[in-house]
Every structure is written in C-alpha cells, then in structure tokens.
PDB file of C-alpha atoms and ligand atoms in Angstrom:
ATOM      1  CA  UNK A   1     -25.904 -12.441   0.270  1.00  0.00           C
ATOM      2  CA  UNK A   2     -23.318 -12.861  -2.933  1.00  0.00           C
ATOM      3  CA  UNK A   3     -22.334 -16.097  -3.515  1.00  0.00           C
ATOM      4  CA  UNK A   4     -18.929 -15.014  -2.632  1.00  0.00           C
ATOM      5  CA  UNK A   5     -16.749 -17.231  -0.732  1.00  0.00           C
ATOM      6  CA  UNK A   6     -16.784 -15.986   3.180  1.00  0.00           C
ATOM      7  CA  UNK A   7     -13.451 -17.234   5.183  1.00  0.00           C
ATOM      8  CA  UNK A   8     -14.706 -18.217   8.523  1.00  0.00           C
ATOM      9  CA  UNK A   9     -18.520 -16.913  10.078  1.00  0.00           C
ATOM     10  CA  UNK A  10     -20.802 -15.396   7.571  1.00  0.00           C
ATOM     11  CA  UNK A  11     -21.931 -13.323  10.281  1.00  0.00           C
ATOM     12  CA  UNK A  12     -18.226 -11.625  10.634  1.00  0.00           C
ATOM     13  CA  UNK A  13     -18.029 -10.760   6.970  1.00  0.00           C
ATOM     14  CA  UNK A  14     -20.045  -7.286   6.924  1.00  0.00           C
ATOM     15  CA  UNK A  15     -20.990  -6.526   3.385  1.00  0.00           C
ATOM     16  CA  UNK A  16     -23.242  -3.326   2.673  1.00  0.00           C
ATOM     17  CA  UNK A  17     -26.142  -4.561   0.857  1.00  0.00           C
ATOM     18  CA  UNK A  18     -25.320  -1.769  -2.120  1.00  0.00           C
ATOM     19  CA  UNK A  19     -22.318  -3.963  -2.631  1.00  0.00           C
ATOM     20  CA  UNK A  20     -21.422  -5.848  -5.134  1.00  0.00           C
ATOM     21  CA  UNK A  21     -18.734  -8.756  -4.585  1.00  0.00           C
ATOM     22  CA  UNK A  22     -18.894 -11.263  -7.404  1.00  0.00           C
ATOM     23  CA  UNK A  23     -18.914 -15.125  -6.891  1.00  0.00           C
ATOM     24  CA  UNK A  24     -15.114 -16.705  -6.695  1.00  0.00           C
ATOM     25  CA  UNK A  25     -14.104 -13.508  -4.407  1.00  0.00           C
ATOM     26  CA  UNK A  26     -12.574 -14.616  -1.275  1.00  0.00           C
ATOM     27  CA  UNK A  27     -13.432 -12.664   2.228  1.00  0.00           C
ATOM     28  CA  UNK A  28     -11.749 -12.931   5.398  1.00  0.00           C
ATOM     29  CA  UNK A  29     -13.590 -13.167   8.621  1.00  0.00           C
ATOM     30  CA  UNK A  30     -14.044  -9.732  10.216  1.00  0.00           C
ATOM     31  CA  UNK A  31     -13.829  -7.821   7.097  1.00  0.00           C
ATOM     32  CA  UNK A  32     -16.256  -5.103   6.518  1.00  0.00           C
ATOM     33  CA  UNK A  33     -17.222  -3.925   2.672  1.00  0.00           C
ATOM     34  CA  UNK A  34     -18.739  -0.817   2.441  1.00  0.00           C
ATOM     35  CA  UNK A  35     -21.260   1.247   0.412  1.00  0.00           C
ATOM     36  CA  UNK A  36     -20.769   0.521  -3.639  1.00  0.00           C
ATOM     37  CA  UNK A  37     -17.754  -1.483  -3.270  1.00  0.00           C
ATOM     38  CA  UNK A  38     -17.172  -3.708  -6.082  1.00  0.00           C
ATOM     39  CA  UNK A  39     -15.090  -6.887  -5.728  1.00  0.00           C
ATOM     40  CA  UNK A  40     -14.347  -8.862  -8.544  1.00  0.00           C
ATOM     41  CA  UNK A  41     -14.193 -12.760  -8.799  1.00  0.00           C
ATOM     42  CA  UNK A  42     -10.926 -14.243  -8.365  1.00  0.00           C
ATOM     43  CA  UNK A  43     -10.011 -11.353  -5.622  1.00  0.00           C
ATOM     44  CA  UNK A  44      -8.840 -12.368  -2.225  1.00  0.00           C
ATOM     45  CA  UNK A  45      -9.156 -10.359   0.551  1.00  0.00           C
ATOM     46  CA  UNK A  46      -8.366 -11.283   4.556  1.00  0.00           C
ATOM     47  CA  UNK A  47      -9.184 -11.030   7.653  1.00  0.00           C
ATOM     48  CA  UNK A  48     -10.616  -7.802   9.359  1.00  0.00           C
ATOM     49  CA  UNK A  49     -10.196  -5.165   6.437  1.00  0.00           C
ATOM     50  CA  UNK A  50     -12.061  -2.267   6.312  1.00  0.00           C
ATOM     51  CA  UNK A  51     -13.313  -1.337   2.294  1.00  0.00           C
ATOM     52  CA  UNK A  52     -14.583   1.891   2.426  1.00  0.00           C
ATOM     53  CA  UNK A  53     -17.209   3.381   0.083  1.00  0.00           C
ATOM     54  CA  UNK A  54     -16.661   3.465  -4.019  1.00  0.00           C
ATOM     55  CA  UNK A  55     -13.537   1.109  -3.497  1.00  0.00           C
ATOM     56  CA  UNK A  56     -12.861  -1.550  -6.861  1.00  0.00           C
ATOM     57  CA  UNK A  57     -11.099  -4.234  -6.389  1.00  0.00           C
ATOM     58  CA  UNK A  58     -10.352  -6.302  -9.984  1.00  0.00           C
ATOM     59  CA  UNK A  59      -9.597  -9.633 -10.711  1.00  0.00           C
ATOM     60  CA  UNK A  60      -7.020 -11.548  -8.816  1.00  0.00           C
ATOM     61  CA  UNK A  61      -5.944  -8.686  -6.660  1.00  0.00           C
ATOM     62  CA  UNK A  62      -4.449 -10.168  -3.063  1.00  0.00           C
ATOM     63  CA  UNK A  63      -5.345  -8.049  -0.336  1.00  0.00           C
ATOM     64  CA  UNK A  64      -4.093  -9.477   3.345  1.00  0.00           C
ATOM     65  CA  UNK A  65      -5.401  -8.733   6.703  1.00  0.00           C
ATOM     66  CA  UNK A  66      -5.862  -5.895   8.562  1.00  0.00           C
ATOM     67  CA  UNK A  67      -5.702  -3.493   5.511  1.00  0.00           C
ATOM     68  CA  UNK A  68      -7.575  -0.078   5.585  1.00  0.00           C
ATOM     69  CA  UNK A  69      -8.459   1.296   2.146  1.00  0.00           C
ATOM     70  CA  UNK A  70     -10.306   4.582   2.178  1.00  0.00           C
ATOM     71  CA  UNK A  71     -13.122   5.761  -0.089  1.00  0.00           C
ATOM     72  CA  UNK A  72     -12.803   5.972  -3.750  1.00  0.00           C
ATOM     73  CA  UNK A  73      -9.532   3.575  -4.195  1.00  0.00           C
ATOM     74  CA  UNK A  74      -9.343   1.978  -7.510  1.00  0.00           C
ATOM     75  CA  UNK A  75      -7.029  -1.230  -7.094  1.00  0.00           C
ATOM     76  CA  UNK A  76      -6.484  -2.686 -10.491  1.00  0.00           C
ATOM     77  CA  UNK A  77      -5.215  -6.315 -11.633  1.00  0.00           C
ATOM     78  CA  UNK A  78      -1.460  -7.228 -10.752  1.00  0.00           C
ATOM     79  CA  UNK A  79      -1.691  -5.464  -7.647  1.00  0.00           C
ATOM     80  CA  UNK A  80      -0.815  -7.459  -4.037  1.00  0.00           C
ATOM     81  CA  UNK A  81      -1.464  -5.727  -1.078  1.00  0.00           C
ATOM     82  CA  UNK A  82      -0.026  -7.374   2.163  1.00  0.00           C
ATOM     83  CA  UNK A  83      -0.747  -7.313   6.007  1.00  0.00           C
ATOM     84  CA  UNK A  84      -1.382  -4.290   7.715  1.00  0.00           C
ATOM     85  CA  UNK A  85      -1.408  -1.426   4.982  1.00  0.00           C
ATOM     86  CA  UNK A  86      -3.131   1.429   5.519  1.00  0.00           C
ATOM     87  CA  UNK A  87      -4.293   3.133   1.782  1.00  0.00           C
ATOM     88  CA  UNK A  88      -5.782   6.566   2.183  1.00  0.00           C
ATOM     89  CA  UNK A  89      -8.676   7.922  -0.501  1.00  0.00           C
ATOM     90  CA  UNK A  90      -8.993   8.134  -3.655  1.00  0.00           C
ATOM     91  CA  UNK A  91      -4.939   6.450  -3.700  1.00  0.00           C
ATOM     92  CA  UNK A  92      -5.091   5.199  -7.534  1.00  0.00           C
ATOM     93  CA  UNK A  93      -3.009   2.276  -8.788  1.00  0.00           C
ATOM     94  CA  UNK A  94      -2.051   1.754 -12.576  1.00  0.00           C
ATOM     95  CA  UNK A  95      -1.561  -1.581 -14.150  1.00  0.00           C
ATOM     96  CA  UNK A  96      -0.202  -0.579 -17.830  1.00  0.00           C
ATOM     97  CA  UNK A  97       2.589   0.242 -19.148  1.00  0.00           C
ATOM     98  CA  UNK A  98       2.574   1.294 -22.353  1.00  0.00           C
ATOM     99  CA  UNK A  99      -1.586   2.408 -22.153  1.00  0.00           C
ATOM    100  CA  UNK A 100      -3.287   2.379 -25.854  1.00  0.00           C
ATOM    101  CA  UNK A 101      -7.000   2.261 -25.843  1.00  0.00           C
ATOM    102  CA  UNK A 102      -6.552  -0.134 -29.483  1.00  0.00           C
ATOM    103  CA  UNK A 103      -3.498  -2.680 -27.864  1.00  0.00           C
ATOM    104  CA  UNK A 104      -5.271  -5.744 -27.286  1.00  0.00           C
ATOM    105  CA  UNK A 105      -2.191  -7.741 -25.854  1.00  0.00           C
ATOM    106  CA  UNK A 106      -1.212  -5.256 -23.185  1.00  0.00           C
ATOM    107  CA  UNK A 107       0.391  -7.453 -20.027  1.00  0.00           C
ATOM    108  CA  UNK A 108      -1.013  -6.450 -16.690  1.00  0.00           C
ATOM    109  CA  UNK A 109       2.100  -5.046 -15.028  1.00  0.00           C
ATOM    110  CA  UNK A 110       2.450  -6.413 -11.320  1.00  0.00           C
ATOM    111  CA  UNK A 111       3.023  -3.589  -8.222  1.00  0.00           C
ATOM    112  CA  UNK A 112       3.434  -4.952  -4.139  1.00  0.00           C
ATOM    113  CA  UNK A 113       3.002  -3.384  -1.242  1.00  0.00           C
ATOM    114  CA  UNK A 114       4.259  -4.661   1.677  1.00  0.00           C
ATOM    115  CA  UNK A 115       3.762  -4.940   5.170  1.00  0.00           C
ATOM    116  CA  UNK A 116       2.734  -1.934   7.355  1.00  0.00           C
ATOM    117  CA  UNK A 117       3.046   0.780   4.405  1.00  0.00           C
ATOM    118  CA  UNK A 118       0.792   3.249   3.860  1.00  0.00           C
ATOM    119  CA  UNK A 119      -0.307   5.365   0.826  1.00  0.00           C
ATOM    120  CA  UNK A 120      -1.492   9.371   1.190  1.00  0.00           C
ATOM    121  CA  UNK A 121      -4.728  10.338   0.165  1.00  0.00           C
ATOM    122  CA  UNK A 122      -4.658  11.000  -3.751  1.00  0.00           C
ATOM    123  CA  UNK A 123      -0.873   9.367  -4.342  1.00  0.00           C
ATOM    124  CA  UNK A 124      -0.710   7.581  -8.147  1.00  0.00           C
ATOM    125  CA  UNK A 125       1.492   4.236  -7.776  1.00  0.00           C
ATOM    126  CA  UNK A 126       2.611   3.995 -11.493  1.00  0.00           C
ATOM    127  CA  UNK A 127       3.234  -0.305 -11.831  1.00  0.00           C
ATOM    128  CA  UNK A 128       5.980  -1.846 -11.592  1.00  0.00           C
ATOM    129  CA  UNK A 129       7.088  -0.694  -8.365  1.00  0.00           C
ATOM    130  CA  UNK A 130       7.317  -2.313  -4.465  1.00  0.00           C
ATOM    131  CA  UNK A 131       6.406  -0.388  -1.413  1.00  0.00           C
ATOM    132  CA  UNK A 132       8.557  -1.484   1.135  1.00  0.00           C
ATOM    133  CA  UNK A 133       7.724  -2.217   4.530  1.00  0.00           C
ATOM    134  CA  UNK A 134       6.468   0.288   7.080  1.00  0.00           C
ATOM    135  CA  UNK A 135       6.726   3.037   3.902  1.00  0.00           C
ATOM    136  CA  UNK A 136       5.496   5.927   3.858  1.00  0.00           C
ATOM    137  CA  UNK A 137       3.998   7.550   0.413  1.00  0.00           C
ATOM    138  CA  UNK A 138       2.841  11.029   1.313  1.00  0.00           C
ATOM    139  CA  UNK A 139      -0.225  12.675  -0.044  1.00  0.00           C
ATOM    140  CA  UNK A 140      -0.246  13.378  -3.503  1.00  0.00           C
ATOM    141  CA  UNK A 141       2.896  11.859  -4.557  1.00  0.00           C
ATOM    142  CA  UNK A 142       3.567   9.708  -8.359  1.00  0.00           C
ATOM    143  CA  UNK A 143       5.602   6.968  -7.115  1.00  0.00           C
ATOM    144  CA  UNK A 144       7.686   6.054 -10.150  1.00  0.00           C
ATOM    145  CA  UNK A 145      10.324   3.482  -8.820  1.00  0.00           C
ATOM    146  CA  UNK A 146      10.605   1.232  -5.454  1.00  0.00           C
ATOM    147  CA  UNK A 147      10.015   3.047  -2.356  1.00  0.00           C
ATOM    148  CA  UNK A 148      13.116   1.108   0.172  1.00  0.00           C
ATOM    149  CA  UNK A 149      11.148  -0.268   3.955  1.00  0.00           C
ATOM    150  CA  UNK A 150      10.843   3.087   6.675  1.00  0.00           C
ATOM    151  CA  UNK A 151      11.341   5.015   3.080  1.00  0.00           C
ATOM    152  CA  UNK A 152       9.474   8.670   3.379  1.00  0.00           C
ATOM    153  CA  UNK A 153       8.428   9.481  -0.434  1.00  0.00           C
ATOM    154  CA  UNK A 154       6.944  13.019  -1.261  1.00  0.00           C
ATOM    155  CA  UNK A 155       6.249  14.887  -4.379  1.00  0.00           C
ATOM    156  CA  UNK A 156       6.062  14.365  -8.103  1.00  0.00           C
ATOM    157  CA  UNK A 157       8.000  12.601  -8.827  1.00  0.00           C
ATOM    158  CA  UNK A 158       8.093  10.953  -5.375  1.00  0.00           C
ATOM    159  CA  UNK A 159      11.478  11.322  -4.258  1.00  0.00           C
ATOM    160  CA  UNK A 160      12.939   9.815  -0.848  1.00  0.00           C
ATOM    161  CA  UNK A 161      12.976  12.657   1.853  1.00  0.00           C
ATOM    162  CA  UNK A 162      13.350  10.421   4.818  1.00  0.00           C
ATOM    163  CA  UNK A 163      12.327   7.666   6.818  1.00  0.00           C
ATOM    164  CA  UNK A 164       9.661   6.499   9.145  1.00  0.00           C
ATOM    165  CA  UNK A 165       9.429   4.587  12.207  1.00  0.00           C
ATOM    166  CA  UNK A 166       6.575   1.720  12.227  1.00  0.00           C
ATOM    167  CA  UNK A 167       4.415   3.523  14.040  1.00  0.00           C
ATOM    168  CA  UNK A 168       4.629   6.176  10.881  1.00  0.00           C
ATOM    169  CA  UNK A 169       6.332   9.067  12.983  1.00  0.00           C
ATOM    170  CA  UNK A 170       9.622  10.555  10.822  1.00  0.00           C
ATOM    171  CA  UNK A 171      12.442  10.114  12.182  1.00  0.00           C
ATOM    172  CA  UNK A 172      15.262  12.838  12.358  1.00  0.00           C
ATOM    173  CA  UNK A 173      19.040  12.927  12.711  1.00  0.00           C
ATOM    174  CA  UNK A 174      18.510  13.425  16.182  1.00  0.00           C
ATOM    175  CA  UNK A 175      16.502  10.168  16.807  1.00  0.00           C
ATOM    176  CA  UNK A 176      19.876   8.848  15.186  1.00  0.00           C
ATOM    177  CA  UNK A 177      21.465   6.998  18.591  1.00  0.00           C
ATOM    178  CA  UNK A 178      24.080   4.573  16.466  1.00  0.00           C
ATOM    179  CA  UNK A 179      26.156   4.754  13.078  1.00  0.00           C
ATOM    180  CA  UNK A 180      28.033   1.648  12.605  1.00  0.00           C
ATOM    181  CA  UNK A 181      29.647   0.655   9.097  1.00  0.00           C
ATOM    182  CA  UNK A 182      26.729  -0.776   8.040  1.00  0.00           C
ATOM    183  CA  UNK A 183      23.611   0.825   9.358  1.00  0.00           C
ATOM    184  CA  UNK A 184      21.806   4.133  11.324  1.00  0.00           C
ATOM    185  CA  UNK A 185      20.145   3.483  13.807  1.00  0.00           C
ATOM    186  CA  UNK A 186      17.657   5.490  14.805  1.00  0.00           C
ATOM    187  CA  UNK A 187      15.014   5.192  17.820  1.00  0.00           C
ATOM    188  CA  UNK A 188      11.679   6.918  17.763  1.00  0.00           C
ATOM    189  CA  UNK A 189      10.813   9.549  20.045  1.00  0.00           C
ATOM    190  CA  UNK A 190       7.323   8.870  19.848  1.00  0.00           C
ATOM    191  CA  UNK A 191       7.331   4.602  20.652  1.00  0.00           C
ATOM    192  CA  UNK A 192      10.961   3.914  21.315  1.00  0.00           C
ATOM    193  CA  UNK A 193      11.462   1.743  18.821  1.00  0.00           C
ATOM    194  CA  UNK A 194      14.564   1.194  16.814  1.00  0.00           C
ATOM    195  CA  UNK A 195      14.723   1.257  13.026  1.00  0.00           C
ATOM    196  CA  UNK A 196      18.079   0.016  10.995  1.00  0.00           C
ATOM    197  CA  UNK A 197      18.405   2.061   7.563  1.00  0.00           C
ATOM    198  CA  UNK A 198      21.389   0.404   5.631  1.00  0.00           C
ATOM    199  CA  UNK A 199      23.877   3.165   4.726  1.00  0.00           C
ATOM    200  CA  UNK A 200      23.507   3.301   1.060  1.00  0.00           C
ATOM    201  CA  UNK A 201      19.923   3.828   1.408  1.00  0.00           C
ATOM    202  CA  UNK A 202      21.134   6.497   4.261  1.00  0.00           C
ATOM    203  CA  UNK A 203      22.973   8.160   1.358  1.00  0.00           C
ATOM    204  CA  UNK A 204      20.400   7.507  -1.209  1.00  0.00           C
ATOM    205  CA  UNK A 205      18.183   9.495   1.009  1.00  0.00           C
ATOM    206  CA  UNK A 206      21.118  12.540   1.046  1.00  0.00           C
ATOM    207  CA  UNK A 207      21.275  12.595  -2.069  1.00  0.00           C
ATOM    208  CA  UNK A 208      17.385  13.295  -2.871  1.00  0.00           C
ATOM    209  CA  UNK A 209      16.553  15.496  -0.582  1.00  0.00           C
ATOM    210  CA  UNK A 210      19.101  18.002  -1.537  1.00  0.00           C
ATOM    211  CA  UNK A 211      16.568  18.255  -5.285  1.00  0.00           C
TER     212      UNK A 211
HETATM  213 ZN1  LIG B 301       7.678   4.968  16.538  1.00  0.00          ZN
END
C-alpha cells in the first residue's frame, strides 16, 4: 500500500496495485482507484469515487464524493471538483492561460465544477470557468465561459442550447408548467421534478440557440 492518507477503513479504499497515489494524497472511504491512475500528493479525493483507468489527478486538486471520472481524464492543478459529478472519458481540463513552454511564472488558473454536473466524453474545459450545478456539457464541446446550473452546453464553442433536469433528462417548452416574472418552471417528464431557470438565463438560452 502507498503511504497515502486513507479517510476511514483501509479496507474500503480500493486501489489497483498498478496505481500510483503519492504520499500526502487524501482518499475517502469507499473510493475505488483504478488501473494506472496517478494521484499526486496534496490531492484530496472523497468518499466512494470511482477513478477509472489512465486518470491523473495533480497537485492540490479537490475532488468530493460520489464523483465518477471515466478512463483517460487528465485533471490538472486549480481544478475543484464537487459532490456528485459525473466526468465522462478522456474529458480534458486546462490550467493555463497564456501557455508558453519558456514562461516560468505562469499562475495556475482555477476552474469549479459543481454539484451534480456532468462532462461528455472528450469535452475541453478551457480554465477559468464554473460548471454550474446539475450542468450538462455534452460530448465534445470547448467550454469557454461559465456554464449557468440545469445549463445544456453543446458544440465548439459550447454554447447554451437548453437545460437539464437533475436527473440529466432535457427539458422542453412543454415540460414548462409555470412562467412567473421571475422564473420558468419546468417539471420533468421523466422524475417529476421541478427545475426554476431565472428568466434572463431563459433568454440567454434564446438567444444562443438561434446561432
Ligand atoms: Zn428529471
């Protein structure tokens, strides 16, 4: 076993013995780290994740429970992942700016993803930018700027084309049950669950899916 630190059991941390996690990581009970994973010291990540094959994971990155990164996902400093984000394979994250192979000062630029969102397979999240909650980044897509909570992002460069329910399934103008001065309100077909867009995301949304 690394000398990592283990949260909890050492017997509930599964780490694939072609690992490597580096002393000073942090692992949450229930986690599992999979074939040629490679966690850095200083990175924290919680309870009952799933790492999948080929995954890096740098120096200081925060990853929070219940997170499922696929194969091949590159997750470089500045990043925080929270609670219950799902990131499909090979998803890559940058962390630079203004990339010169000769700057020596470059600042690690920070990037969040938050609660419940989940990255496409083979998406580029340039930094700089937070994924709000229960987003949804399709497959593919260059996120350049802030992806709003429920937001539905496609293309290159990712542009909002709708929103989401938490359960992930998109919700339509006809799931659209309230429009007050304020808000939409839309409930899901698929859980019956209601989701509040504000109206100038609403528009925001009009407005970018007409390009
Ligand atoms: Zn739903």
């Amino acid at each position: 076993m690394n000398r990592c630190l283990l949260v909890g059991s050492e017997k509930k941390v599964f780490i694939h013995p072609t690992a490597i996690v580096e002393e000073g990581a942090i692992i949450g009970e229930g986690t599992r780290i999979w074939h040629f994973v490679h966690v850095r010291s200083g990175a924290k990540i919680g309870r009952n994740c799933n790492i999948g094959k080929d995954v890096y994971i740098d120096v200081g990155v925060e990853i929070g429970d219940n997170v499922k990164i696929q194969n091949g996902v590159s997750i470089y400093r500045g990043v925080k992942v929270e609670d219950d984000v799902f990131i499909g394979p090979y998803a890559v994250f940058t962390n630079d700016k203004y990339p010169r192979a000769f700057n020596r000062n470059w600042k690690a630029v920070s990037t969040l993803v938050k609660k419940g969102a989940s990255i496409g397979a083979n998406a580029t999240i340039v930094c700089g930018v937070t994924i709000g909650e229960y987003a949804m980044v399709a497959a593919g897509a260059v996120v350049t700027k802030d992806v709003p909570p429920h937001g539905l992002v496609v293309g290159n460069p990712a542009r909002l084309k709708g929103f989401v329910c938490y359960c992930g399934r998109p919700l339509r103008d006809d799931n659209i049950v309230e429009k007050t001065s304020q808000y939409i309100i839309y409930r899901c077909s698929e859980c019956g669950k209601e989701v509040r867009i504000p109206i100038e995301l609403y528009e925001r949304y009009l407005r970018e899916a007409q390009k």
